[in-house]
Coordinates of C-alpha atoms and ligand atoms in Angstrom, one line a residue:
M10 CA 71.1 36.7 27.4
Q11 CA 71.2 40.6 28.7
E12 CA 71.4 42.6 25.7
K13 CA 73.3 45.6 24.9
Y14 CA 70.3 46.1 22.6
I15 CA 66.8 45.7 23.9
D16 CA 65.7 42.2 24.0
E17 CA 64.1 41.3 21.1
T18 CA 60.5 40.5 23.0
K19 CA 60.9 43.8 24.3
Q20 CA 61.2 45.5 21.1
G21 CA 57.9 47.3 20.4
E22 CA 57.0 47.2 24.2
A23 CA 54.4 49.7 25.5
F24 CA 54.6 50.8 29.0
A25 CA 52.5 52.3 31.4
I26 CA 53.3 54.0 34.8
L27 CA 52.4 57.6 34.9
E28 CA 50.9 58.6 38.3
K29 CA 50.6 62.7 38.2
P30 CA 47.4 64.3 37.9
E31 CA 45.3 63.6 34.8
N32 CA 44.5 65.7 31.8
G33 CA 42.1 62.9 30.9
K34 CA 44.3 61.9 27.9
K35 CA 45.8 58.5 27.5
L36 CA 49.4 57.9 26.0
F37 CA 50.4 54.6 24.4
L38 CA 54.2 55.0 24.0
E39 CA 56.0 52.1 22.1
S40 CA 59.9 52.0 22.0
Y41 CA 62.1 50.8 19.4
G42 CA 66.0 50.1 18.7
C43 CA 68.7 50.7 21.3
Q44 CA 69.0 51.2 24.9
M45 CA 69.4 55.2 24.3
N46 CA 66.1 55.1 22.7
F47 CA 64.5 53.3 25.8
S48 CA 66.3 55.8 27.9
D49 CA 65.1 58.3 25.7
S50 CA 61.2 57.3 26.2
E51 CA 61.5 57.5 30.0
I52 CA 62.6 61.8 29.3
V53 CA 59.6 61.8 26.9
A54 CA 57.5 60.0 29.5
S55 CA 58.5 62.5 31.9
I56 CA 58.1 65.6 29.9
L57 CA 54.4 64.4 29.4
N58 CA 53.5 63.3 32.8
E59 CA 54.1 66.8 33.6
Q60 CA 51.4 67.6 31.2
G61 CA 49.2 65.4 33.2
Y62 CA 49.3 62.5 30.4
N63 CA 48.2 59.0 31.9
T64 CA 49.7 55.9 30.3
T65 CA 48.0 53.1 28.8
L66 CA 48.7 49.7 27.4
N67 CA 46.1 49.3 25.4
V68 CA 46.2 51.0 22.2
E69 CA 42.4 51.1 21.4
E70 CA 41.7 53.9 24.3
A71 CA 44.9 55.9 23.6
D72 CA 44.6 59.8 22.5
L73 CA 48.2 59.8 21.7
I74 CA 50.7 57.1 20.1
L75 CA 54.0 57.8 20.4
L76 CA 56.3 55.6 18.4
N77 CA 60.0 56.1 19.3
T78 CA 61.8 54.7 16.5
C79 CA 65.2 53.2 15.1
S80 CA 67.0 53.9 11.8
I81 CA 70.1 51.9 12.1
R82 CA 69.2 49.2 10.0
E83 CA 66.4 49.1 7.0
K84 CA 64.2 46.4 8.5
A85 CA 64.5 48.3 11.9
E86 CA 62.4 51.2 9.7
Q87 CA 60.3 48.5 8.1
T88 CA 59.3 47.0 11.5
V89 CA 58.1 50.6 12.3
R90 CA 56.3 51.2 9.4
M91 CA 54.3 48.2 9.5
R92 CA 53.3 49.4 12.8
L93 CA 52.1 52.8 11.4
A94 CA 50.1 51.1 8.9
Q95 CA 48.2 49.4 11.5
F96 CA 47.7 52.8 13.5
K97 CA 46.6 54.5 10.4
N98 CA 43.7 51.7 10.2
L99 CA 42.9 52.5 14.1
K100 CA 42.7 56.3 13.3
K101 CA 40.0 56.3 10.6
E102 CA 38.0 54.5 13.5
R103 CA 39.3 57.3 15.8
P104 CA 40.2 60.7 14.1
N105 CA 40.8 62.5 17.3
M106 CA 43.7 60.3 18.2
T107 CA 47.2 61.9 17.3
V108 CA 49.9 59.5 16.0
G109 CA 53.5 60.9 16.6
V110 CA 57.1 59.3 15.2
L111 CA 60.0 60.4 17.9
G112 CA 63.6 59.2 17.8
C113 CA 66.0 58.5 14.5
M114 CA 63.3 57.8 11.9
A115 CA 61.7 61.0 12.6
E116 CA 64.9 62.9 12.4
R117 CA 65.9 61.0 9.0
L118 CA 62.7 61.0 7.5
K119 CA 61.4 64.8 8.7
T120 CA 58.7 65.8 6.9
K121 CA 58.5 63.1 4.7
F122 CA 56.4 61.4 7.0
L123 CA 53.6 64.4 7.1
E124 CA 53.5 64.9 3.3
E125 CA 54.0 62.3 1.3
E126 CA 52.9 58.9 3.4
Q127 CA 50.6 60.9 5.8
L128 CA 51.4 58.0 8.2
V129 CA 51.5 60.6 11.2
D130 CA 50.6 64.1 12.8
L131 CA 53.3 64.4 14.8
V132 CA 57.4 64.3 13.9
V133 CA 59.7 64.9 16.7
G134 CA 63.8 64.3 16.5
P135 CA 66.1 63.4 19.8
D136 CA 66.7 66.5 20.5
A137 CA 63.3 68.2 20.7
Y138 CA 61.4 66.5 23.4
R139 CA 61.2 69.4 25.4
D140 CA 58.8 70.9 22.6
L141 CA 56.1 68.1 22.9
P142 CA 54.1 70.3 25.0
N143 CA 53.8 72.9 22.2
L144 CA 53.9 70.6 19.3
L145 CA 50.9 69.0 20.9
K146 CA 48.9 71.9 20.9
E147 CA 49.6 72.4 17.3
T148 CA 48.0 68.8 16.9
E149 CA 45.0 69.5 19.0
D150 CA 44.5 72.5 16.8
G151 CA 44.2 70.1 13.9
R152 CA 47.4 71.1 12.6
D153 CA 50.5 68.5 11.6
A154 CA 53.5 69.4 14.0
I155 CA 57.2 69.0 13.5
N156 CA 60.6 69.7 15.6
V157 CA 63.5 68.1 14.1
I158 CA 66.2 70.2 15.2
L159 CA 69.3 68.8 16.6
S160 CA 71.1 70.8 19.3
K161 CA 74.8 71.1 20.2
E162 CA 73.7 71.0 23.9
E163 CA 71.0 69.3 24.8
T164 CA 71.5 66.4 27.3
Y165 CA 68.3 66.8 29.1
A166 CA 70.3 67.0 32.4
D167 CA 67.7 68.4 34.7
I168 CA 64.8 66.0 33.5
N169 CA 64.1 63.4 36.1
P170 CA 63.5 60.3 33.8
V171 CA 60.4 58.5 34.8
R172 CA 61.5 54.9 34.9
L173 CA 59.3 52.8 32.5
G174 CA 58.4 49.1 32.6
G175 CA 61.5 48.4 34.2
N176 CA 62.5 45.7 37.2
G177 CA 63.4 48.7 39.7
V178 CA 66.6 47.3 40.0
T179 CA 68.8 48.3 36.9
A180 CA 68.5 51.4 35.3
F181 CA 70.2 53.3 32.2
V182 CA 71.6 56.6 32.9
T183 CA 72.7 58.7 29.7
I184 CA 76.2 60.6 29.9
T185 CA 76.6 61.5 26.5
R186 CA 74.1 62.2 23.4
G187 CA 75.1 62.0 19.7
C188 CA 78.2 61.1 17.9
D189 CA 81.1 62.6 16.0
N190 CA 82.7 59.5 14.7
M191 CA 81.3 59.3 11.2
C192 CA 81.8 55.4 11.1
T193 CA 81.0 55.2 7.2
F194 CA 78.1 52.7 7.4
C195 CA 76.3 54.3 10.3
V196 CA 73.4 56.8 10.5
V197 CA 73.7 57.8 14.1
P198 CA 75.6 60.8 13.7
F199 CA 72.7 62.3 11.4
T200 CA 70.0 61.1 13.2
R201 CA 71.2 61.9 16.7
G202 CA 73.6 64.8 15.8
R203 CA 76.8 66.2 17.5
E204 CA 78.1 64.5 20.5
R205 CA 77.7 66.5 23.9
S206 CA 78.6 65.4 27.3
R207 CA 76.3 65.7 30.2
D208 CA 77.4 67.3 33.5
P209 CA 78.9 65.0 35.7
H210 CA 77.0 66.6 38.9
S211 CA 73.7 65.9 37.5
I212 CA 75.0 62.2 36.3
I213 CA 75.8 61.8 40.1
E214 CA 72.6 63.2 41.6
E215 CA 70.8 60.8 39.2
C216 CA 72.9 57.7 40.4
Q217 CA 72.3 58.6 44.1
S218 CA 68.4 58.8 43.6
L219 CA 68.4 56.0 41.7
W220 CA 70.1 54.2 44.6
D221 CA 68.0 55.8 47.3
N222 CA 65.2 54.5 45.2
G223 CA 66.1 50.9 45.4
Y224 CA 67.8 50.5 42.5
K225 CA 71.1 48.3 42.6
E226 CA 72.7 48.4 39.2
I227 CA 73.1 51.3 36.6
T228 CA 74.4 51.3 33.1
L229 CA 75.9 54.5 32.1
L230 CA 74.9 55.3 28.5
G231 CA 76.2 56.9 25.4
Q232 CA 77.1 56.1 21.5
N233 CA 81.0 56.3 22.4
V234 CA 81.0 56.5 26.4
D235 CA 84.8 56.7 26.1
S236 CA 84.6 60.0 24.4
Y237 CA 82.7 61.8 27.5
L238 CA 84.6 65.2 28.3
W239 CA 82.9 67.6 30.5
Y240 CA 84.5 71.1 30.5
G241 CA 81.2 72.8 30.8
G242 CA 79.3 71.8 28.3
G243 CA 79.3 72.3 24.1
P244 CA 80.6 69.9 21.2
K245 CA 84.1 68.3 22.3
K246 CA 85.4 69.8 19.2
D247 CA 85.4 73.4 20.9
F248 CA 87.5 72.1 23.5
A249 CA 90.3 73.8 21.7
K250 CA 88.3 77.0 22.5
A251 CA 87.9 76.3 26.0
S252 CA 89.8 78.2 28.3
E253 CA 92.9 77.1 30.3
M254 CA 91.1 76.7 33.6
Q255 CA 88.1 74.5 31.7
K256 CA 91.0 72.3 30.4
L257 CA 92.5 71.9 34.2
T258 CA 88.9 71.0 35.3
A259 CA 87.9 68.6 32.6
T260 CA 86.2 65.2 33.4
N261 CA 87.0 62.5 31.2
F262 CA 85.3 59.2 31.3
A263 CA 87.7 57.2 33.5
Q264 CA 87.6 60.1 36.0
L265 CA 83.7 60.0 35.3
L266 CA 83.4 56.2 36.6
D267 CA 85.9 57.3 39.2
M268 CA 83.2 59.8 40.5
V269 CA 80.3 57.7 40.4
A270 CA 82.0 54.5 41.8
V271 CA 82.7 56.5 44.8
A272 CA 79.2 58.3 44.9
V273 CA 77.2 55.4 45.0
P274 CA 79.8 52.7 46.3
K275 CA 77.5 49.8 46.4
M276 CA 75.7 50.4 43.1
R277 CA 76.8 48.2 40.3
I278 CA 78.1 50.3 37.4
R279 CA 78.3 49.1 33.7
F280 CA 78.8 51.2 30.8
S281 CA 77.7 51.1 27.2
T282 CA 78.9 51.4 24.5
S283 CA 82.8 51.3 24.2
N284 CA 84.7 52.4 21.2
P285 CA 88.3 50.7 20.7
H286 CA 89.5 54.1 19.1
E287 CA 89.0 55.9 22.0
M288 CA 89.1 53.7 25.0
T289 CA 92.1 54.1 27.2
E290 CA 93.9 52.0 29.5
E291 CA 92.7 53.9 32.2
V292 CA 89.2 52.8 31.9
F293 CA 90.4 49.3 32.6
R294 CA 92.1 50.7 35.6
M295 CA 89.1 52.0 37.1
I296 CA 87.2 48.7 36.7
A297 CA 90.2 47.1 38.4
K298 CA 90.4 49.8 41.1
H299 CA 86.5 49.7 41.9
D300 CA 84.7 46.6 43.0
N301 CA 81.3 47.8 42.2
I302 CA 82.4 48.7 38.6
C303 CA 81.4 45.3 36.5
N304 CA 84.2 43.4 34.9
Y305 CA 82.8 43.4 31.3
V306 CA 83.2 45.8 28.3
H307 CA 81.3 45.8 25.1
L308 CA 83.7 46.7 22.5
P309 CA 82.2 46.7 19.1
V310 CA 84.8 45.8 16.3
Q311 CA 82.8 45.5 13.1
S312 CA 85.4 43.5 11.2
G313 CA 89.0 41.8 11.8
S314 CA 90.2 43.1 8.2
D315 CA 92.2 46.2 8.6
R316 CA 90.9 46.7 4.6
I317 CA 87.3 46.9 5.8
L318 CA 88.0 48.9 9.2
Q319 CA 89.3 51.5 7.0
L320 CA 86.7 51.5 4.6
M321 CA 84.4 51.9 7.7
N322 CA 86.7 54.6 9.2
R323 CA 86.7 53.0 12.3
Q324 CA 90.1 54.8 12.8
H325 CA 92.2 51.7 14.2
T326 CA 93.7 48.6 13.4
R327 CA 93.2 44.9 13.8
Q328 CA 96.4 44.9 16.1
E329 CA 95.5 48.0 18.0
Y330 CA 92.3 46.2 18.7
L331 CA 94.1 43.0 19.7
D332 CA 96.3 45.2 21.9
L333 CA 93.6 46.7 23.9
I334 CA 92.0 43.4 24.5
K335 CA 95.0 42.4 25.8
K336 CA 95.6 45.1 28.0
G337 CA 92.2 44.6 29.5
K338 CA 92.8 41.3 30.2
E339 CA 96.1 42.0 31.8
I340 CA 94.6 45.0 34.1
V341 CA 91.2 43.2 34.7
P342 CA 92.0 39.4 34.7
D343 CA 88.5 38.0 34.9
I344 CA 87.1 40.5 32.2
S345 CA 84.8 39.8 29.8
F346 CA 84.3 41.2 26.4
S347 CA 81.6 41.5 23.8
Q348 CA 81.4 42.3 20.3
D349 CA 79.0 44.3 17.4
M350 CA 80.0 42.9 14.0
I351 CA 78.7 44.1 10.6
I352 CA 78.9 41.1 8.1
G353 CA 79.2 41.8 4.1
F354 CA 80.1 45.2 4.2
C355 CA 80.9 46.7 0.8
T356 CA 83.9 44.8 -0.8
E357 CA 84.2 42.4 1.9
T358 CA 85.9 39.1 0.4
E359 CA 86.2 35.7 1.7
E360 CA 89.8 36.5 3.0
D361 CA 88.3 39.6 5.2
H362 CA 85.9 37.3 6.3
Q363 CA 88.1 34.6 7.5
M364 CA 89.9 37.8 9.2
T365 CA 86.8 38.5 11.2
M366 CA 86.4 35.0 12.3
S367 CA 90.3 34.6 13.6
L368 CA 89.9 37.8 15.6
M369 CA 87.0 36.3 17.2
R370 CA 88.7 33.2 18.0
E371 CA 91.4 35.4 19.2
V372 CA 89.3 37.5 21.5
E373 CA 87.2 34.8 22.8
Y374 CA 84.2 37.0 23.3
D375 CA 81.3 36.1 26.0
Y376 CA 78.7 37.6 23.5
G377 CA 78.1 39.1 20.2
Y378 CA 75.8 40.9 18.1
M379 CA 76.1 40.3 14.6
F380 CA 74.3 42.1 11.6
S381 CA 74.3 42.0 7.9
Y382 CA 75.4 45.2 6.2
S383 CA 72.3 47.2 5.6
T384 CA 73.0 50.5 3.5
R385 CA 71.7 53.9 5.0
P386 CA 70.8 56.5 3.2
G387 CA 72.6 59.5 3.5
T388 CA 75.7 57.7 5.2
P389 CA 79.1 58.2 3.4
A390 CA 79.4 54.4 2.4
H391 CA 75.8 54.9 0.8
K392 CA 77.3 57.8 -1.1
K393 CA 80.4 56.4 -2.3
M394 CA 80.4 52.7 -2.1
E395 CA 78.3 49.9 -3.5
D396 CA 76.6 47.4 -1.5
D397 CA 77.9 44.8 -3.4
I398 CA 77.9 41.6 -1.6
P399 CA 74.9 39.3 -2.6
A400 CA 72.3 38.6 0.0
D401 CA 73.0 35.0 0.0
V402 CA 76.8 35.5 0.7
K403 CA 76.0 38.0 3.6
Q404 CA 73.5 35.2 5.0
R405 CA 76.3 32.4 4.8
R406 CA 79.0 34.5 6.3
L407 CA 76.6 35.7 8.8
A408 CA 75.4 32.2 10.0
E409 CA 79.1 31.1 10.0
V410 CA 80.0 34.0 12.6
I411 CA 76.8 33.4 14.6
A412 CA 77.5 29.4 14.9
L413 CA 81.6 30.6 15.9
Q414 CA 80.3 33.0 18.6
G415 CA 77.9 30.5 19.9
E416 CA 80.8 27.7 20.3
L417 CA 82.9 30.9 21.8
S418 CA 79.9 31.8 24.3
R419 CA 79.6 28.0 25.4
K420 CA 83.3 27.8 26.1
R421 CA 83.3 31.1 28.0
M422 CA 80.4 30.2 30.0
Q423 CA 81.9 26.7 30.7
G424 CA 84.9 28.8 32.3
Y425 CA 82.5 30.2 34.7
V426 CA 81.4 26.8 35.9
G427 CA 82.7 25.1 39.3
R428 CA 83.0 28.8 40.8
V429 CA 81.1 30.9 42.8
H430 CA 79.8 34.2 41.6
E431 CA 78.1 37.1 42.8
I432 CA 74.4 37.7 41.0
L433 CA 72.4 40.5 41.3
I434 CA 68.7 39.2 41.1
E435 CA 66.9 41.0 38.3
G436 CA 63.8 39.0 38.0
I437 CA 62.1 35.6 37.9
S438 CA 63.4 33.1 35.2
K439 CA 61.1 33.0 31.9
K440 CA 61.4 29.3 31.7
N441 CA 61.0 28.2 35.4
K442 CA 58.8 30.6 37.7
N443 CA 60.5 28.9 40.9
Q444 CA 64.1 30.5 39.5
W445 CA 65.7 34.0 39.9
K446 CA 67.4 35.4 37.0
G447 CA 70.4 37.9 37.1
R448 CA 73.8 38.5 36.0
N449 CA 77.3 38.4 37.4
S450 CA 80.0 40.8 37.0
Q451 CA 81.2 39.5 33.6
N452 CA 77.3 40.0 32.5
A453 CA 76.4 36.3 32.1
V454 CA 72.9 35.5 33.0
C455 CA 72.5 32.7 35.5
V456 CA 69.4 31.0 36.8
F457 CA 69.1 29.3 40.4
D458 CA 66.2 28.3 42.3
M459 CA 64.7 30.8 44.8
K460 CA 65.2 30.5 48.5
E461 CA 62.8 32.2 50.7
D462 CA 64.7 34.7 52.0
Q463 CA 65.7 36.3 48.8
K464 CA 64.5 38.9 47.2
L465 CA 64.4 41.3 43.9
G466 CA 67.3 43.5 44.0
D467 CA 69.6 41.3 46.2
I468 CA 72.9 40.3 45.4
V469 CA 73.6 36.5 46.2
S470 CA 76.1 34.2 46.1
V471 CA 75.7 31.4 43.4
F472 CA 77.7 28.2 42.9
V473 CA 77.5 27.4 38.9
H474 CA 77.5 23.8 38.4
G475 CA 76.5 23.8 34.8
N476 CA 75.8 26.1 31.7
T477 CA 74.0 26.2 28.2
Q478 CA 75.2 28.4 25.4
G479 CA 74.0 31.7 27.1
T480 CA 72.9 30.7 30.7
L481 CA 74.6 29.6 33.6
L482 CA 73.0 27.3 36.1
G483 CA 73.6 27.4 39.8
E484 CA 72.5 27.2 43.2
T485 CA 72.9 29.7 46.2
V486 CA 75.4 29.1 48.5
E487 CA 74.6 32.0 51.0
S488 CA 72.6 35.3 50.7
N489 CA 73.8 38.6 51.8
Ligands
SAH21 N1 78.3 53.5 19.2 C1 76.7 52.8 19.0 C2 76.7 52.2 17.6 C3 75.3 51.9 17.4 S1 74.9 51.2 15.9 C4 76.2 52.2 20.1 O1 76.1 52.5 21.5 O2 76.0 51.0 20.5 C5 74.9 49.6 16.8 C6 75.4 48.5 15.7 O3 74.9 48.7 14.7 C7 76.8 48.9 15.4 O4 77.9 48.7 16.4 C8 76.8 48.3 14.4 O5 77.3 46.7 14.5 C9 75.4 48.1 13.9 N2 75.2 48.8 12.5 C10 75.4 50.2 12.6 N3 75.1 50.3 11.3 C11 74.8 49.4 10.5 C12 74.7 49.1 9.1 N4 74.4 49.9 8.3 N5 74.1 48.0 9.0 C13 74.4 46.9 9.9 N6 74.4 47.1 11.1 C14 74.9 48.4 11.4
F3S22 FE1 78.0 55.0 14.8 FE2 80.4 54.8 14.6 FE3 79.2 56.6 16.1 S1 79.2 53.2 14.8 S2 77.4 55.6 16.8 S3 79.3 56.6 14.0 S4 81.2 55.4 16.7

């Protein structure tokens, strides 16, 4: 299944690609967490490429080890800690090696990494990657180095990301950074700072350059793409202070979609993540208007209970969410939706849980990403509410929700059977090397036998004759 979150098998994957002049040093860069982190690693690689670093997939020969980390749940942090412990042993053998932590854990734990735990030499938050060359000079001189300053402006707009370990067909393009929403369970506003939007011209340039380099699909990325707003930069709150002219010429997310769809008319366009509180009907209209914008929206809801939604500060009700879904289905009849759900949030009752299940049945999501609630230090929920749902209850409810999503996914996949779908060839099937894998507009993965005239990046017409819970099985009827 193509994931909003990077595939489990890719978590912790290291990439090698750099081609620039070498400084004789080798970088081992590993990424954890969400798409945004993987996209940020491409910015980091670009910055270090300029410094002459070459990459390696072999940690044993690395001079610099960087881990781009995730704080979203405790488990994500534990994974990184285990990895750091391994590097600590390696460092005993190779004391000149530098180990650095980037991303959300760096931001959350700051100097703690350097002082208490002595696991690393370098700590760099998500808005400080431009400072990496300076920080590395400090570590070369034998000092620990840290920059975790968050920025209200940084969007790395001018940095051309080095595309890491991808398939050369699909790429991420960051459009906003940070989040101003303050959902009570979420650490992101603390680790990634204030929301800011990137200049639309630099977004379009990046999309055009990707097209020129053979890419066929882009995903516009942000913690909350719907609140994209460009009127010359700065946090959105300052919009009130913007001049009348700036307000008149501002670009919102639907307008940005329109601009991108026109600028790269054959590029497939996806976006993630949408937020029910801020998503507008206009976005659905843009999907309907442009053939190259995919008929798929990832629309996290977290819970089907109004009481829980309120405790989470999601700023919408169950009914408002269902109305938005209904609008989407009316405007884009062949649309598909996926969800994020948090199970066992503070005070969640059996009745709340049933509300979540009934909402899922009502929406009929294609996919879902479901998590047990994990309390995060510093968040409003951690400060003011008790994480009071016992682990076994969370586990049981989570299993029920996952089983239900399985049923719904299978049903949705069945609905795609018996039709021809346009599939973008993204790679070779893991299970059968004589088969391609790709996705339809609705983001459903499809596998089918290869034909001689087909290649990676082609969009082909595939007749779907069967399905499993998460995959469509088909055969090509004609190639474009
Ligand atoms: N807007 C973001 C959301 C980031 S967090 C985006 O771009 O996806 C991704 C998902 O992790 C959330 O939608 C939520 O379902 C889950 N999550 C966040 N905080 C969590 C927590 N404390 N415990 C469990 N799951 C959490
Ligand atoms: Fe987190 Fe809510 Fe923003 S889930 S990333 S605070 S929209």
